[in-house]
PDB file of C-alpha atoms in Angstrom:
ATOM      1  CA  MET S 498      71.010  50.901   7.564  1.00  0.00           C
ATOM      2  CA  GLU S 499      74.240  51.112   9.568  1.00  0.00           C
ATOM      3  CA  SER S 500      74.522  54.880   9.075  1.00  0.00           C
ATOM      4  CA  CYS S 501      70.844  55.389   9.976  1.00  0.00           C
ATOM      5  CA  LYS S 502      70.744  53.688  13.350  1.00  0.00           C
ATOM      6  CA  SER S 503      69.023  56.688  14.894  1.00  0.00           C
ATOM      7  CA  VAL S 504      66.277  56.640  12.252  1.00  0.00           C
ATOM      8  CA  LYS S 505      63.091  54.920  13.387  1.00  0.00           C
ATOM      9  CA  PRO S 506      61.165  54.414  10.175  1.00  0.00           C
ATOM     10  CA  VAL S 507      57.509  53.982   9.374  1.00  0.00           C
ATOM     11  CA  ILE S 508      57.259  51.217   6.797  1.00  0.00           C
ATOM     12  CA  ALA S 509      53.935  50.567   5.061  1.00  0.00           C
ATOM     13  CA  ILE S 510      53.332  47.146   3.555  1.00  0.00           C
ATOM     14  CA  ASP S 511      50.091  46.813   1.622  1.00  0.00           C
ATOM     15  CA  GLY S 512      48.517  44.241  -0.635  1.00  0.00           C
ATOM     16  CA  PRO S 513      45.595  41.843  -1.046  1.00  0.00           C
ATOM     17  CA  SER S 514      44.917  38.711   0.999  1.00  0.00           C
ATOM     18  CA  GLY S 515      47.380  35.901   0.439  1.00  0.00           C
ATOM     19  CA  ALA S 516      50.160  38.107  -0.921  1.00  0.00           C
ATOM     20  CA  GLY S 517      52.399  37.383   2.068  1.00  0.00           C
ATOM     21  CA  LYS S 518      52.003  40.631   4.021  1.00  0.00           C
ATOM     22  CA  GLY S 519      51.886  39.076   7.478  1.00  0.00           C
ATOM     23  CA  SER S 520      54.942  36.845   7.321  1.00  0.00           C
ATOM     24  CA  VAL S 521      57.017  39.433   5.463  1.00  0.00           C
ATOM     25  CA  SER S 522      56.027  42.315   7.744  1.00  0.00           C
ATOM     26  CA  ARG S 523      56.858  40.360  10.896  1.00  0.00           C
ATOM     27  CA  ALA S 524      60.246  39.402   9.501  1.00  0.00           C
ATOM     28  CA  ILE S 525      61.038  42.977   8.459  1.00  0.00           C
ATOM     29  CA  ALA S 526      60.002  44.346  11.860  1.00  0.00           C
ATOM     30  CA  LYS S 527      62.181  41.789  13.620  1.00  0.00           C
ATOM     31  CA  ALA S 528      65.178  42.534  11.394  1.00  0.00           C
ATOM     32  CA  LEU S 529      64.896  46.279  11.985  1.00  0.00           C
ATOM     33  CA  GLY S 530      63.907  46.184  15.644  1.00  0.00           C
ATOM     34  CA  CYS S 531      60.617  47.935  14.913  1.00  0.00           C
ATOM     35  CA  ARG S 532      57.111  47.348  16.186  1.00  0.00           C
ATOM     36  CA  TYR S 533      54.877  45.212  13.980  1.00  0.00           C
ATOM     37  CA  VAL S 534      51.165  45.988  13.614  1.00  0.00           C
ATOM     38  CA  ASP S 535      48.584  44.099  11.575  1.00  0.00           C
ATOM     39  CA  SER S 536      45.938  46.715  10.822  1.00  0.00           C
ATOM     40  CA  GLY S 537      43.599  44.068   9.444  1.00  0.00           C
ATOM     41  CA  ALA S 538      43.442  42.427  12.861  1.00  0.00           C
ATOM     42  CA  MET S 539      41.758  45.563  14.138  1.00  0.00           C
ATOM     43  CA  TYR S 540      38.900  45.272  11.641  1.00  0.00           C
ATOM     44  CA  ARG S 541      38.637  41.559  12.345  1.00  0.00           C
ATOM     45  CA  ALA S 542      38.468  42.199  16.076  1.00  0.00           C
ATOM     46  CA  ILE S 543      35.691  44.767  15.701  1.00  0.00           C
ATOM     47  CA  ALA S 544      33.809  42.378  13.423  1.00  0.00           C
ATOM     48  CA  TRP S 545      34.191  39.548  15.947  1.00  0.00           C
ATOM     49  CA  MET S 546      32.980  41.734  18.807  1.00  0.00           C
ATOM     50  CA  ALA S 547      30.003  42.963  16.782  1.00  0.00           C
ATOM     51  CA  LEU S 548      28.925  39.405  16.003  1.00  0.00           C
ATOM     52  CA  HIS S 549      29.630  38.330  19.593  1.00  0.00           C
ATOM     53  CA  GLU S 550      27.282  41.034  20.864  1.00  0.00           C
ATOM     54  CA  GLY S 551      24.645  40.197  18.267  1.00  0.00           C
ATOM     55  CA  PHE S 552      24.961  43.348  16.174  1.00  0.00           C
ATOM     56  CA  ASP S 553      23.627  43.654  12.660  1.00  0.00           C
ATOM     57  CA  LEU S 554      26.676  44.602  10.587  1.00  0.00           C
ATOM     58  CA  ASP S 555      24.396  46.707   8.378  1.00  0.00           C
ATOM     59  CA  ASP S 556      23.672  48.910  11.408  1.00  0.00           C
ATOM     60  CA  GLU S 557      26.555  51.271  10.769  1.00  0.00           C
ATOM     61  CA  ALA S 558      25.775  53.507  13.743  1.00  0.00           C
ATOM     62  CA  ALA S 559      25.926  50.571  16.145  1.00  0.00           C
ATOM     63  CA  VAL S 560      29.166  49.234  14.677  1.00  0.00           C
ATOM     64  CA  LEU S 561      30.682  52.721  14.843  1.00  0.00           C
ATOM     65  CA  ALA S 562      29.676  53.122  18.480  1.00  0.00           C
ATOM     66  CA  LEU S 563      31.292  49.761  19.212  1.00  0.00           C
ATOM     67  CA  ALA S 564      34.518  50.742  17.447  1.00  0.00           C
ATOM     68  CA  GLU S 565      34.648  53.977  19.420  1.00  0.00           C
ATOM     69  CA  ARG S 566      34.110  52.456  22.850  1.00  0.00           C
ATOM     70  CA  VAL S 567      35.639  48.999  22.850  1.00  0.00           C
ATOM     71  CA  GLU S 568      39.128  48.371  24.214  1.00  0.00           C
ATOM     72  CA  LEU S 569      41.347  46.899  21.519  1.00  0.00           C
ATOM     73  CA  VAL S 570      44.865  45.703  22.321  1.00  0.00           C
ATOM     74  CA  LEU S 571      47.332  44.410  19.741  1.00  0.00           C
ATOM     75  CA  GLY S 572      50.199  42.474  21.288  1.00  0.00           C
ATOM     76  CA  ASP S 573      53.185  41.001  19.498  1.00  0.00           C
ATOM     77  CA  GLN S 574      51.428  37.644  19.198  1.00  0.00           C
ATOM     78  CA  SER S 575      47.919  38.351  20.450  1.00  0.00           C
ATOM     79  CA  VAL S 576      44.755  40.345  19.827  1.00  0.00           C
ATOM     80  CA  THR S 577      42.357  41.256  22.632  1.00  0.00           C
ATOM     81  CA  VAL S 578      39.061  43.077  22.204  1.00  0.00           C
ATOM     82  CA  GLY S 579      36.695  43.927  25.031  1.00  0.00           C
ATOM     83  CA  GLY S 580      38.739  41.698  27.332  1.00  0.00           C
ATOM     84  CA  HIS S 581      38.434  38.682  25.012  1.00  0.00           C
ATOM     85  CA  ASN S 582      41.527  37.054  23.577  1.00  0.00           C
ATOM     86  CA  VAL S 583      40.488  36.623  19.953  1.00  0.00           C
ATOM     87  CA  THR S 584      43.884  35.845  18.445  1.00  0.00           C
ATOM     88  CA  SER S 585      42.663  32.621  16.855  1.00  0.00           C
ATOM     89  CA  ALA S 586      38.949  33.401  16.720  1.00  0.00           C
ATOM     90  CA  ILE S 587      39.383  36.225  14.204  1.00  0.00           C
ATOM     91  CA  ARG S 588      41.173  33.979  11.677  1.00  0.00           C
ATOM     92  CA  THR S 589      38.122  32.314  10.158  1.00  0.00           C
ATOM     93  CA  SER S 590      36.302  32.653   6.862  1.00  0.00           C
ATOM     94  CA  GLU S 591      33.251  34.000   8.720  1.00  0.00           C
ATOM     95  CA  ILE S 592      35.254  36.802  10.308  1.00  0.00           C
ATOM     96  CA  ASP S 593      37.089  37.452   7.057  1.00  0.00           C
ATOM     97  CA  ALA S 594      33.763  38.160   5.352  1.00  0.00           C
ATOM     98  CA  ALA S 595      32.454  40.140   8.323  1.00  0.00           C
ATOM     99  CA  SER S 596      35.583  42.275   8.566  1.00  0.00           C
ATOM    100  CA  ALA S 597      35.259  43.212   4.892  1.00  0.00           C
ATOM    101  CA  ARG S 598      31.793  44.570   5.676  1.00  0.00           C
ATOM    102  CA  VAL S 599      33.081  46.480   8.699  1.00  0.00           C
ATOM    103  CA  ALA S 600      35.942  47.891   6.620  1.00  0.00           C
ATOM    104  CA  ARG S 601      33.447  49.386   4.151  1.00  0.00           C
ATOM    105  CA  ILE S 602      32.019  51.709   6.836  1.00  0.00           C
ATOM    106  CA  PRO S 603      33.862  55.054   6.390  1.00  0.00           C
ATOM    107  CA  ALA S 604      33.288  56.284   9.945  1.00  0.00           C
ATOM    108  CA  VAL S 605      34.656  53.046  11.409  1.00  0.00           C
ATOM    109  CA  ARG S 606      37.712  53.349   9.188  1.00  0.00           C
ATOM    110  CA  ASP S 607      38.235  56.882  10.511  1.00  0.00           C
ATOM    111  CA  VAL S 608      38.212  55.605  14.095  1.00  0.00           C
ATOM    112  CA  LEU S 609      40.627  52.764  13.398  1.00  0.00           C
ATOM    113  CA  VAL S 610      42.947  54.904  11.267  1.00  0.00           C
ATOM    114  CA  ARG S 611      43.370  57.248  14.236  1.00  0.00           C
ATOM    115  CA  ARG S 612      44.257  54.266  16.406  1.00  0.00           C
ATOM    116  CA  GLN S 613      46.655  52.949  13.795  1.00  0.00           C
ATOM    117  CA  ARG S 614      48.486  56.254  13.575  1.00  0.00           C
ATOM    118  CA  SER S 615      49.017  56.211  17.337  1.00  0.00           C
ATOM    119  CA  TYR S 616      51.336  53.213  16.956  1.00  0.00           C
ATOM    120  CA  ALA S 617      54.038  55.272  15.258  1.00  0.00           C
ATOM    121  CA  GLY S 618      56.621  55.987  17.904  1.00  0.00           C
ATOM    122  CA  ALA S 619      60.176  55.862  19.112  1.00  0.00           C
ATOM    123  CA  SER S 620      60.749  52.217  18.181  1.00  0.00           C
ATOM    124  CA  GLY S 621      59.795  52.592  14.518  1.00  0.00           C
ATOM    125  CA  LEU S 622      56.896  50.781  12.910  1.00  0.00           C
ATOM    126  CA  VAL S 623      56.150  48.190  10.264  1.00  0.00           C
ATOM    127  CA  MET S 624      52.418  48.154   9.577  1.00  0.00           C
ATOM    128  CA  GLU S 625      50.643  45.900   7.124  1.00  0.00           C
ATOM    129  CA  GLY S 626      47.238  46.405   5.615  1.00  0.00           C
ATOM    130  CA  ARG S 627      45.404  47.568   2.532  1.00  0.00           C
ATOM    131  CA  ASP S 628      45.553  51.352   2.898  1.00  0.00           C
ATOM    132  CA  ILE S 629      48.633  51.983   5.018  1.00  0.00           C
ATOM    133  CA  GLY S 630      50.659  53.739   2.349  1.00  0.00           C
ATOM    134  CA  THR S 631      47.699  55.581   0.828  1.00  0.00           C
ATOM    135  CA  THR S 632      45.678  56.663   3.866  1.00  0.00           C
ATOM    136  CA  VAL S 633      47.099  55.738   7.269  1.00  0.00           C
ATOM    137  CA  PHE S 634      50.671  56.870   6.637  1.00  0.00           C
ATOM    138  CA  PRO S 635      50.741  58.692   3.279  1.00  0.00           C
ATOM    139  CA  ASN S 636      54.166  60.053   4.239  1.00  0.00           C
ATOM    140  CA  ALA S 637      55.624  56.696   5.318  1.00  0.00           C
ATOM    141  CA  ASP S 638      59.376  56.419   4.867  1.00  0.00           C
ATOM    142  CA  VAL S 639      59.045  53.279   2.780  1.00  0.00           C
ATOM    143  CA  LYS S 640      55.993  51.892   0.989  1.00  0.00           C
ATOM    144  CA  VAL S 641      55.880  48.371  -0.387  1.00  0.00           C
ATOM    145  CA  TYR S 642      52.967  46.735  -2.183  1.00  0.00           C
ATOM    146  CA  LEU S 643      53.050  42.951  -2.189  1.00  0.00           C
ATOM    147  CA  ASP S 644      51.059  40.990  -4.737  1.00  0.00           C
ATOM    148  CA  ALA S 645      50.920  37.485  -6.205  1.00  0.00           C
ATOM    149  CA  SER S 646      48.924  35.618  -8.807  1.00  0.00           C
ATOM    150  CA  PRO S 647      45.328  34.762  -7.814  1.00  0.00           C
ATOM    151  CA  ALA S 648      46.157  31.040  -8.041  1.00  0.00           C
ATOM    152  CA  GLU S 649      49.121  31.299  -5.694  1.00  0.00           C
ATOM    153  CA  ARG S 650      47.252  33.477  -3.249  1.00  0.00           C
ATOM    154  CA  ALA S 651      44.481  30.882  -3.095  1.00  0.00           C
ATOM    155  CA  VAL S 652      46.948  28.073  -2.432  1.00  0.00           C
ATOM    156  CA  ARG S 653      48.604  30.072   0.346  1.00  0.00           C
ATOM    157  CA  ARG S 654      45.322  30.952   2.016  1.00  0.00           C
ATOM    158  CA  ALA S 655      43.979  27.398   1.753  1.00  0.00           C
ATOM    159  CA  SER S 656      47.096  25.973   3.395  1.00  0.00           C
ATOM    160  CA  ASP S 657      47.430  28.662   6.059  1.00  0.00           C
ATOM    161  CA  PRO S 658      46.656  27.187   9.499  1.00  0.00           C
ATOM    162  CA  ALA S 659      46.278  30.707  10.891  1.00  0.00           C
ATOM    163  CA  HIS S 660      43.005  30.980   9.001  1.00  0.00           C
ATOM    164  CA  GLY S 661      41.669  27.675  10.206  1.00  0.00           C
ATOM    165  CA  VAL S 662      41.640  26.018   6.812  1.00  0.00           C
ATOM    166  CA  GLY S 663      43.667  23.445   4.974  1.00  0.00           C
ATOM    167  CA  VAL S 664      43.845  22.165   1.439  1.00  0.00           C
ATOM    168  CA  ALA S 665      41.894  19.068   2.469  1.00  0.00           C
ATOM    169  CA  ALA S 666      39.245  21.091   4.286  1.00  0.00           C
ATOM    170  CA  ALA S 667      38.700  23.865   1.796  1.00  0.00           C
ATOM    171  CA  ALA S 668      38.484  23.400  -1.931  1.00  0.00           C
ATOM    172  CA  LEU S 669      40.826  25.723  -3.753  1.00  0.00           C
ATOM    173  CA  SER S 670      37.996  26.923  -5.955  1.00  0.00           C
ATOM    174  CA  ASP S 671      36.048  28.015  -2.872  1.00  0.00           C
ATOM    175  CA  VAL S 672      39.060  29.806  -1.430  1.00  0.00           C
ATOM    176  CA  ALA S 673      39.766  31.482  -4.767  1.00  0.00           C
ATOM    177  CA  SER S 674      36.149  32.643  -4.996  1.00  0.00           C
ATOM    178  CA  ALA S 675      36.295  34.044  -1.472  1.00  0.00           C
ATOM    179  CA  LEU S 676      39.510  35.917  -2.272  1.00  0.00           C
ATOM    180  CA  GLU S 677      37.991  37.302  -5.458  1.00  0.00           C
ATOM    181  CA  ALA S 678      34.988  38.561  -3.500  1.00  0.00           C
ATOM    182  CA  ARG S 679      37.248  40.119  -0.859  1.00  0.00           C
ATOM    183  CA  ASP S 680      39.372  41.793  -3.532  1.00  0.00           C
ATOM    184  CA  TYR S 681      36.273  43.287  -5.116  1.00  0.00           C
ATOM    185  CA  SER S 682      35.024  44.549  -1.749  1.00  0.00           C
ATOM    186  CA  ASP S 683      38.394  46.069  -0.871  1.00  0.00           C
ATOM    187  CA  ARG S 684      38.952  47.719  -4.241  1.00  0.00           C
ATOM    188  CA  THR S 685      35.472  49.188  -4.669  1.00  0.00           C
ATOM    189  CA  ARG S 686      34.752  50.540  -1.191  1.00  0.00           C
ATOM    190  CA  SER S 687      34.253  54.303  -1.086  1.00  0.00           C
ATOM    191  CA  SER S 688      36.682  54.901   1.775  1.00  0.00           C
ATOM    192  CA  SER S 689      40.375  54.028   1.380  1.00  0.00           C
ATOM    193  CA  PRO S 690      40.060  51.344  -1.307  1.00  0.00           C
ATOM    194  CA  LEU S 691      42.855  48.861  -1.873  1.00  0.00           C
ATOM    195  CA  LYS S 692      45.286  50.291  -4.412  1.00  0.00           C
ATOM    196  CA  ILE S 693      49.003  50.714  -4.835  1.00  0.00           C
ATOM    197  CA  ALA S 694      50.334  54.084  -3.682  1.00  0.00           C
ATOM    198  CA  ASP S 695      51.973  56.157  -6.404  1.00  0.00           C
ATOM    199  CA  ASP S 696      55.310  56.036  -4.605  1.00  0.00           C
ATOM    200  CA  ALA S 697      55.153  52.400  -3.459  1.00  0.00           C
ATOM    201  CA  VAL S 698      57.488  49.688  -4.723  1.00  0.00           C
ATOM    202  CA  LEU S 699      55.618  46.729  -6.189  1.00  0.00           C
ATOM    203  CA  VAL S 700      56.978  43.297  -5.239  1.00  0.00           C
ATOM    204  CA  ASP S 701      55.468  40.273  -6.987  1.00  0.00           C
ATOM    205  CA  THR S 702      55.834  37.349  -4.582  1.00  0.00           C
ATOM    206  CA  THR S 703      54.561  34.696  -7.005  1.00  0.00           C
ATOM    207  CA  GLY S 704      56.799  31.638  -6.840  1.00  0.00           C
ATOM    208  CA  LEU S 705      59.154  33.205  -4.292  1.00  0.00           C
ATOM    209  CA  PRO S 706      59.959  31.664  -0.887  1.00  0.00           C
ATOM    210  CA  LEU S 707      59.513  33.839   2.179  1.00  0.00           C
ATOM    211  CA  ASP S 708      63.219  34.480   2.724  1.00  0.00           C
ATOM    212  CA  SER S 709      63.623  35.776  -0.825  1.00  0.00           C
ATOM    213  CA  VAL S 710      60.731  38.218  -0.414  1.00  0.00           C
ATOM    214  CA  VAL S 711      62.079  39.406   2.939  1.00  0.00           C
ATOM    215  CA  LYS S 712      65.487  39.948   1.361  1.00  0.00           C
ATOM    216  CA  LYS S 713      63.909  41.995  -1.457  1.00  0.00           C
ATOM    217  CA  VAL S 714      61.945  44.178   0.940  1.00  0.00           C
ATOM    218  CA  LEU S 715      64.909  44.703   3.263  1.00  0.00           C
ATOM    219  CA  GLY S 716      66.900  45.754   0.227  1.00  0.00           C
ATOM    220  CA  ILE S 717      64.252  48.342  -0.631  1.00  0.00           C
ATOM    221  CA  VAL S 718      64.342  49.698   2.925  1.00  0.00           C
ATOM    222  CA  GLN S 719      68.120  49.782   3.077  1.00  0.00           C
ATOM    223  CA  GLN S 720      68.388  51.490  -0.301  1.00  0.00           C
ATOM    224  CA  HIS S 721      65.941  54.165   0.813  1.00  0.00           C
ATOM    225  CA  PHE S 722      67.934  55.038   3.919  1.00  0.00           C
ATOM    226  CA  LYS S 723      71.235  54.746   2.116  1.00  0.00           C
ATOM    227  CA  ARG S 724      70.073  57.513  -0.215  1.00  0.00           C
ATOM    228  CA  GLY S 725      68.767  59.534   2.712  1.00  0.00           C
ATOM    229  CA  CYS S 726      72.000  59.299   4.667  1.00  0.00           C
ATOM    230  CA  SER S 727      74.453  59.815   1.820  1.00  0.00           C
TER     231      SER S 727
END
C-alpha cells in the first residue's frame, strides 16, 4: 500500500467462532497502523453486565435499556462496561452463550451497530465480527470472511486460554457442540445473521498457521488498494 499511504481503510473481517478472526484482525491492524475493534466483545460486555445486574435475558426491553445507557469502552487490550474491567470475565462459555442471546435482539443490535460505526475514523479501522461486511460497514473497502473446518475450529477454541478453557478441561465434543449451537444461533437470527457478503473474499484457514493467514489477508488488502491507486 505504498502508493495509498493517505488512505485510511475500513476492513471488515467476518466469520464464525474459532475461524481465527481475533488473531488475524489484530495482526492486520498492527501491520496497517489502523485501529482494531472486536465487535463481539461489545455483545459479550452487554451480556456480562445484564447477568451482573440480575437481568432476565429474555426481557428484551430491559436488555435494550441497558445497552442504551451503559458506558462501554473498548481499549486496545481491554474491555470496560459500566466501570467494570471485564476483559477476562467475558471470555467464558457462560458469556459466550449469553452473548448469542443478546445478539438475537434486533433493537440491541441497532444500538451496538451505531456504536460500531462510530469507530471509523482518521486512523483507519479493522473490525472483526459476524455482520461487519454485511450490516455494519456494507461499503467497507475490503471484506474478508474467515472460515475453517468444524473440527479445527473446535480444537482452536478448546485450546484458547482467552476463553478460559483447555483441551484437558473441556472435551472436544462439548466444545464442538457449543460451536455448532452458536453457529445455528448466529445464522438463523432475524437481524444481521452470519453470512458471507457477496463481495467478500473467502479465506479457509484450515491447517494454516497464523502468519500464513495474515499474509493472505494482507495480500488481499494490498491488491485492493493497488487496483484503486493504479
